[in-house]
Short mmCIF file of N, CA, C and O in Angstrom, two decimals:
data_model
loop_
_atom_site.label_atom_id
_atom_site.label_comp_id
_atom_site.label_asym_id
_atom_site.label_seq_id
_atom_site.Cartn_x
_atom_site.Cartn_y
_atom_site.Cartn_z
N MET A 300 -5.71 17.04 15.01
CA MET A 300 -6.55 15.59 14.97
C MET A 300 -5.38 14.37 14.92
O MET A 300 -5.20 14.40 13.75
N LYS A 301 -5.30 13.67 15.64
CA LYS A 301 -4.44 12.71 15.43
C LYS A 301 -5.05 11.42 14.58
O LYS A 301 -6.46 11.02 15.33
N LYS A 302 -4.28 10.79 13.95
CA LYS A 302 -5.17 9.66 13.20
C LYS A 302 -4.79 8.34 13.41
O LYS A 302 -3.35 8.18 13.94
N SER A 303 -5.53 7.27 13.73
CA SER A 303 -5.32 6.04 13.79
C SER A 303 -4.91 5.21 12.64
O SER A 303 -5.16 5.57 11.67
N PRO A 304 -4.20 4.17 12.71
CA PRO A 304 -4.04 3.49 11.65
C PRO A 304 -5.12 2.43 11.23
O PRO A 304 -6.12 2.64 11.99
N ALA A 305 -5.03 2.68 9.44
CA ALA A 305 -6.40 1.96 9.24
C ALA A 305 -6.52 0.60 9.24
O ALA A 305 -5.62 0.02 8.61
N ARG A 306 -7.02 -0.20 9.86
CA ARG A 306 -7.16 -1.68 9.91
C ARG A 306 -8.36 -2.11 9.06
O ARG A 306 -8.36 -3.25 8.70
N THR A 307 -9.26 -1.41 9.35
CA THR A 307 -10.94 -1.94 8.51
C THR A 307 -11.37 -0.91 7.94
O THR A 307 -11.10 -0.12 8.55
N CYS A 308 -12.51 -1.12 7.20
CA CYS A 308 -13.27 -0.13 6.40
C CYS A 308 -14.56 -0.29 6.40
O CYS A 308 -14.99 -1.65 6.58
N LEU A 309 -15.47 0.58 6.87
CA LEU A 309 -16.98 0.42 6.70
C LEU A 309 -17.50 -0.11 5.65
O LEU A 309 -17.36 1.36 4.64
N SER A 310 -18.19 -0.66 5.14
CA SER A 310 -18.94 -0.76 3.88
C SER A 310 -20.47 -0.33 4.28
O SER A 310 -20.85 -0.63 5.50
N SER A 311 -21.24 -0.85 3.08
CA SER A 311 -22.61 -0.47 3.60
C SER A 311 -23.11 -1.69 4.12
O SER A 311 -24.21 -1.59 4.95
N GLU A 312 -22.67 -2.94 4.40
CA GLU A 312 -23.23 -3.92 4.66
C GLU A 312 -22.15 -4.64 6.32
O GLU A 312 -22.84 -5.40 6.99
N SER A 313 -20.94 -4.45 6.40
CA SER A 313 -20.19 -5.29 7.05
C SER A 313 -18.72 -4.80 7.25
O SER A 313 -18.37 -3.40 6.34
N LEU A 314 -17.91 -4.94 7.81
CA LEU A 314 -16.59 -4.34 7.73
C LEU A 314 -15.70 -5.39 6.71
O LEU A 314 -15.77 -6.46 6.84
N LEU A 315 -14.79 -4.63 6.21
CA LEU A 315 -13.76 -5.19 5.22
C LEU A 315 -12.42 -5.51 5.56
O LEU A 315 -12.16 -4.07 5.99
N PRO A 316 -11.81 -6.28 5.63
CA PRO A 316 -10.33 -6.35 5.78
C PRO A 316 -9.64 -5.17 4.87
O PRO A 316 -9.92 -5.05 4.16
N GLU A 317 -8.46 -4.95 5.61
CA GLU A 317 -7.83 -3.87 4.95
C GLU A 317 -7.29 -4.16 3.80
O GLU A 317 -7.17 -3.48 2.66
N ALA A 318 -6.75 -5.47 3.61
CA ALA A 318 -6.38 -5.62 2.09
C ALA A 318 -7.47 -5.48 1.28
O ALA A 318 -7.01 -5.04 0.19
N VAL A 319 -8.80 -5.92 1.28
CA VAL A 319 -9.96 -6.11 0.45
C VAL A 319 -10.32 -4.30 0.24
O VAL A 319 -10.43 -4.04 -0.76
N ALA A 320 -10.21 -3.54 1.41
CA ALA A 320 -10.50 -2.39 1.28
C ALA A 320 -9.36 -1.30 0.25
O ALA A 320 -9.60 -0.67 -0.13
N ARG A 321 -7.87 -1.80 0.77
CA ARG A 321 -7.06 -1.31 -0.49
C ARG A 321 -7.45 -1.62 -1.79
O ARG A 321 -7.28 -0.74 -2.81
N ASP A 322 -7.73 -2.83 -2.20
CA ASP A 322 -8.34 -3.05 -3.70
C ASP A 322 -9.21 -2.63 -4.11
O ASP A 322 -9.03 -2.04 -5.23
N VAL A 323 -10.15 -2.28 -3.19
CA VAL A 323 -11.28 -1.66 -3.57
C VAL A 323 -11.21 -0.01 -3.94
O VAL A 323 -11.45 0.35 -5.27
N LEU A 324 -10.14 0.37 -3.08
CA LEU A 324 -9.75 2.09 -3.24
C LEU A 324 -9.07 2.07 -4.74
O LEU A 324 -9.36 2.70 -5.71
N ILE A 325 -8.19 0.99 -5.03
CA ILE A 325 -7.61 1.19 -6.09
C ILE A 325 -8.01 0.75 -7.41
O ILE A 325 -7.97 1.30 -8.38
N ALA A 326 -9.22 -0.33 -7.52
CA ALA A 326 -9.69 -0.07 -8.65
C ALA A 326 -10.50 0.99 -8.67
O ALA A 326 -10.96 1.30 -9.97
N GLY A 327 -11.08 1.60 -7.68
CA GLY A 327 -11.79 2.98 -7.90
C GLY A 327 -10.84 3.94 -8.74
O GLY A 327 -11.53 4.68 -9.58
N VAL A 328 -9.94 4.17 -8.36
CA VAL A 328 -8.88 4.96 -8.95
C VAL A 328 -8.61 4.46 -10.25
O VAL A 328 -8.83 5.33 -11.32
N LYS A 329 -8.69 3.28 -10.57
CA LYS A 329 -8.40 2.48 -12.04
C LYS A 329 -9.77 3.29 -12.81
O LYS A 329 -9.82 3.31 -14.06
N ALA A 330 -10.89 2.74 -12.27
CA ALA A 330 -11.87 3.07 -13.10
C ALA A 330 -12.35 4.71 -13.29
O ALA A 330 -12.80 5.04 -14.35
N TRP A 331 -11.82 5.42 -12.28
CA TRP A 331 -12.05 6.91 -12.50
C TRP A 331 -10.76 7.37 -13.43
O TRP A 331 -11.21 8.29 -14.10
N ALA A 332 -9.83 6.71 -13.78
CA ALA A 332 -8.94 7.14 -14.32
C ALA A 332 -9.27 6.75 -15.86
O ALA A 332 -9.22 7.79 -17.05
N ARG A 333 -9.96 5.81 -16.23
CA ARG A 333 -10.62 5.33 -17.56
C ARG A 333 -11.59 6.37 -17.57
O ARG A 333 -11.85 7.14 -18.86
N ARG A 334 -12.65 6.89 -16.92
CA ARG A 334 -13.54 7.90 -17.11
C ARG A 334 -13.15 9.05 -17.19
O ARG A 334 -13.90 9.73 -18.48
N ILE A 335 -11.95 9.76 -16.85
CA ILE A 335 -11.41 10.90 -17.23
C ILE A 335 -10.91 10.81 -18.15
O ILE A 335 -10.37 11.65 -18.72
N GLY A 336 -10.11 9.61 -18.40
CA GLY A 336 -9.32 9.65 -19.70
C GLY A 336 -7.95 9.99 -19.55
O GLY A 336 -6.69 10.35 -20.35
N VAL A 337 -7.46 9.79 -18.22
CA VAL A 337 -5.95 9.62 -18.08
C VAL A 337 -5.46 8.50 -17.40
O VAL A 337 -4.32 8.38 -17.18
N ALA A 338 -6.14 7.18 -17.78
CA ALA A 338 -5.49 5.66 -17.52
C ALA A 338 -4.22 5.47 -17.95
O ALA A 338 -3.32 4.85 -17.43
N ASP A 339 -4.12 6.05 -18.98
CA ASP A 339 -2.72 5.90 -19.51
C ASP A 339 -1.34 6.64 -18.95
O ASP A 339 -0.33 6.34 -19.31
N ARG A 340 -1.96 7.85 -18.30
CA ARG A 340 -0.48 8.45 -17.57
C ARG A 340 -0.64 7.86 -16.09
O ARG A 340 0.05 8.73 -15.55
N VAL A 341 -1.27 6.93 -15.69
CA VAL A 341 -1.23 6.28 -14.48
C VAL A 341 -0.37 5.27 -14.31
O VAL A 341 -0.47 4.43 -14.86
N ARG A 342 0.75 5.46 -14.04
CA ARG A 342 1.72 4.51 -13.96
C ARG A 342 2.07 3.62 -12.62
O ARG A 342 2.30 2.85 -12.60
N GLU A 343 1.39 4.33 -11.40
CA GLU A 343 1.61 3.88 -10.07
C GLU A 343 0.46 4.09 -9.22
O GLU A 343 0.40 5.26 -8.92
N ILE A 344 0.14 3.06 -8.37
CA ILE A 344 -0.85 3.61 -7.20
C ILE A 344 -0.60 2.77 -5.93
O ILE A 344 -0.20 1.77 -6.02
N HIS A 345 -0.21 3.76 -5.04
CA HIS A 345 0.35 3.26 -3.98
C HIS A 345 -0.78 3.80 -2.41
O HIS A 345 -1.37 4.89 -2.92
N VAL A 346 -0.49 3.22 -1.83
CA VAL A 346 -1.72 3.15 -0.40
C VAL A 346 -0.79 3.09 0.81
O VAL A 346 -0.60 2.26 0.70
N ARG A 347 -0.55 4.26 1.48
CA ARG A 347 0.25 4.31 2.56
C ARG A 347 -0.30 5.48 3.64
O ARG A 347 -0.73 6.33 3.56
N PRO A 348 0.18 5.31 4.70
CA PRO A 348 0.02 5.84 6.00
C PRO A 348 0.57 7.51 5.68
O PRO A 348 1.96 7.77 5.28
N MET A 349 0.12 8.76 5.45
CA MET A 349 0.33 10.07 5.15
C MET A 349 -0.05 10.98 6.15
O MET A 349 -1.54 10.78 6.98
N LYS A 350 0.71 11.82 6.91
CA LYS A 350 0.62 12.45 8.07
C LYS A 350 -0.47 13.81 7.77
O LYS A 350 -1.30 14.19 8.78
N ARG A 351 -0.17 14.42 6.42
CA ARG A 351 -0.60 15.61 6.38
C ARG A 351 -1.50 15.74 5.61
O ARG A 351 -2.16 17.24 5.34
N LYS A 352 -1.70 14.65 4.40
CA LYS A 352 -2.96 15.09 3.18
C LYS A 352 -3.48 13.73 2.84
O LYS A 352 -2.97 12.66 3.54
N TRP A 353 -4.51 13.47 2.26
CA TRP A 353 -5.31 12.62 1.59
C TRP A 353 -4.44 11.54 0.59
O TRP A 353 -4.77 10.84 0.72
N ALA A 354 -3.51 12.54 -0.28
CA ALA A 354 -3.37 12.26 -1.59
C ALA A 354 -2.34 12.91 -1.97
O ALA A 354 -2.31 14.13 -1.90
N SER A 355 -1.47 12.17 -2.73
CA SER A 355 -0.76 12.99 -3.81
C SER A 355 -0.41 12.48 -5.37
O SER A 355 -0.55 11.70 -5.58
N ALA A 356 -0.26 13.74 -6.14
CA ALA A 356 -0.35 12.96 -7.51
C ALA A 356 1.19 13.51 -8.26
O ALA A 356 1.34 14.66 -8.21
N SER A 357 1.90 13.19 -8.56
CA SER A 357 3.71 13.28 -9.56
C SER A 357 3.48 13.53 -11.07
O SER A 357 2.32 13.14 -11.26
N THR A 358 4.51 14.39 -11.22
CA THR A 358 4.19 14.78 -12.83
C THR A 358 4.62 13.40 -13.44
O THR A 358 3.91 13.04 -14.72
N ARG A 359 5.22 12.57 -13.15
CA ARG A 359 4.99 10.83 -13.60
C ARG A 359 4.02 10.14 -13.43
O ARG A 359 4.49 8.88 -13.93
N GLY A 360 2.89 10.23 -12.79
CA GLY A 360 1.92 9.40 -13.03
C GLY A 360 2.00 8.57 -11.65
O GLY A 360 1.39 7.54 -11.60
N ARG A 361 2.59 8.79 -10.70
CA ARG A 361 2.60 8.04 -9.31
C ARG A 361 1.35 8.77 -8.74
O ARG A 361 1.67 9.74 -8.09
N LEU A 362 0.47 7.98 -8.16
CA LEU A 362 -0.73 8.42 -7.13
C LEU A 362 -0.17 7.93 -5.83
O LEU A 362 -0.25 6.68 -5.83
N THR A 363 -0.14 8.52 -4.92
CA THR A 363 -0.50 8.16 -3.50
C THR A 363 -1.42 8.53 -2.81
O THR A 363 -1.77 9.74 -2.68
N PHE A 364 -1.90 7.30 -1.74
CA PHE A 364 -3.31 7.74 -1.36
C PHE A 364 -3.29 7.61 0.19
O PHE A 364 -2.27 6.33 0.58
N ASN A 365 -3.64 8.57 1.08
CA ASN A 365 -3.45 8.11 2.53
C ASN A 365 -4.36 6.46 2.46
O ASN A 365 -5.37 6.51 2.26
N ALA A 366 -3.68 5.59 3.84
CA ALA A 366 -4.45 4.43 4.06
C ALA A 366 -5.80 4.64 4.93
O ALA A 366 -6.63 4.11 4.55
N GLU A 367 -5.64 5.96 5.28
CA GLU A 367 -7.14 6.44 6.13
C GLU A 367 -8.24 6.47 5.19
O GLU A 367 -9.27 6.41 5.44
N MET A 368 -7.90 6.52 4.13
CA MET A 368 -8.95 6.99 2.89
C MET A 368 -9.78 5.78 2.95
O MET A 368 -11.03 5.79 2.64
N VAL A 369 -9.52 4.37 3.04
CA VAL A 369 -10.19 3.17 3.14
C VAL A 369 -11.76 3.24 4.06
O VAL A 369 -12.14 2.63 4.04
N SER A 370 -11.61 4.07 5.15
CA SER A 370 -12.33 4.05 6.66
C SER A 370 -13.13 5.55 6.12
O SER A 370 -14.21 5.55 6.73
N GLN A 371 -12.99 6.21 5.14
CA GLN A 371 -13.95 7.48 4.71
C GLN A 371 -15.06 7.04 3.82
O GLN A 371 -15.08 5.54 2.92
N PRO A 372 -16.18 7.76 3.67
CA PRO A 372 -17.49 7.30 2.91
C PRO A 372 -16.91 7.83 1.57
O PRO A 372 -16.33 7.88 1.23
N ALA A 373 -17.62 6.77 0.75
CA ALA A 373 -17.54 6.60 -0.77
C ALA A 373 -17.19 7.55 -1.69
O ALA A 373 -16.36 8.07 -2.34
N ASP A 374 -18.33 8.80 -1.02
CA ASP A 374 -18.41 10.20 -1.71
C ASP A 374 -16.99 10.92 -1.40
O ASP A 374 -16.67 11.63 -2.01
N VAL A 375 -16.57 10.98 -0.21
CA VAL A 375 -15.19 11.33 -0.16
C VAL A 375 -14.50 10.86 -0.53
O VAL A 375 -13.30 11.58 -1.16
N ARG A 376 -14.20 9.95 -0.81
CA ARG A 376 -12.83 9.07 -1.36
C ARG A 376 -12.98 9.06 -3.08
O ARG A 376 -12.10 9.48 -3.44
N ARG A 377 -14.40 9.15 -3.51
CA ARG A 377 -14.47 9.85 -4.88
C ARG A 377 -13.69 11.16 -5.23
O ARG A 377 -13.34 11.21 -6.11
N GLU A 378 -14.37 11.98 -4.27
CA GLU A 378 -14.10 13.42 -4.60
C GLU A 378 -12.12 13.38 -4.79
O GLU A 378 -11.56 14.12 -5.34
N ILE A 379 -11.90 12.94 -3.40
CA ILE A 379 -10.28 13.03 -3.24
C ILE A 379 -9.44 11.92 -4.75
O ILE A 379 -8.36 12.62 -5.37
N ILE A 380 -10.06 10.94 -5.35
CA ILE A 380 -9.66 10.30 -6.54
C ILE A 380 -9.49 11.15 -7.64
O ILE A 380 -8.52 11.54 -8.11
N VAL A 381 -10.74 11.84 -7.79
CA VAL A 381 -11.10 12.92 -8.92
C VAL A 381 -10.16 13.91 -8.84
O VAL A 381 -9.34 14.22 -10.15
N HIS A 382 -9.90 14.04 -7.60
CA HIS A 382 -8.96 15.52 -7.73
C HIS A 382 -7.39 15.30 -7.88
O HIS A 382 -6.89 15.91 -8.85
N GLU A 383 -6.92 13.93 -7.30
CA GLU A 383 -5.67 14.00 -7.73
C GLU A 383 -5.79 13.14 -9.35
O GLU A 383 -4.42 13.80 -10.02
N LEU A 384 -6.62 12.59 -10.24
CA LEU A 384 -6.51 12.35 -11.40
C LEU A 384 -6.43 13.65 -12.18
O LEU A 384 -5.83 13.53 -13.31
N VAL A 385 -7.55 14.48 -11.75
CA VAL A 385 -7.08 15.62 -12.84
C VAL A 385 -6.03 16.66 -12.39
O VAL A 385 -5.39 17.14 -13.68
N HIS A 386 -4.88 16.29 -11.72
CA HIS A 386 -3.59 16.73 -11.72
C HIS A 386 -3.24 16.05 -13.25
O HIS A 386 -2.11 16.59 -13.62
N LEU A 387 -3.42 15.11 -13.50
CA LEU A 387 -2.56 14.20 -14.71
C LEU A 387 -3.42 14.62 -16.10
O LEU A 387 -2.75 14.28 -16.95
N SER A 388 -4.01 15.31 -16.37
CA SER A 388 -5.08 15.73 -17.46
C SER A 388 -4.16 17.27 -17.75
O SER A 388 -3.59 17.52 -17.33
N ASN A 389 -4.57 17.15 -19.20
CA ASN A 389 -3.97 18.49 -19.56
C ASN A 389 -4.36 19.64 -19.55
O ASN A 389 -5.63 19.79 -19.45
#
């Protein structure tokens, strides 16, 4: 399945511009990092196009999320975010 570039995101009420959707995604990552207790281990958060996966986490605390995530439902985004953050826990 070929992915198209993420330009907008469906919210419950309207379409969000890409920049706002990216900010919402990053804010969600930061909020979940605090909840899980790994906020001090998150060094960088990036959102960019990725061909083969939804996200990745490095041992140095760099989290990279696929730009297509902004068009996914909130529960899917949450599951991906939490999955990556768990990699940073002990």
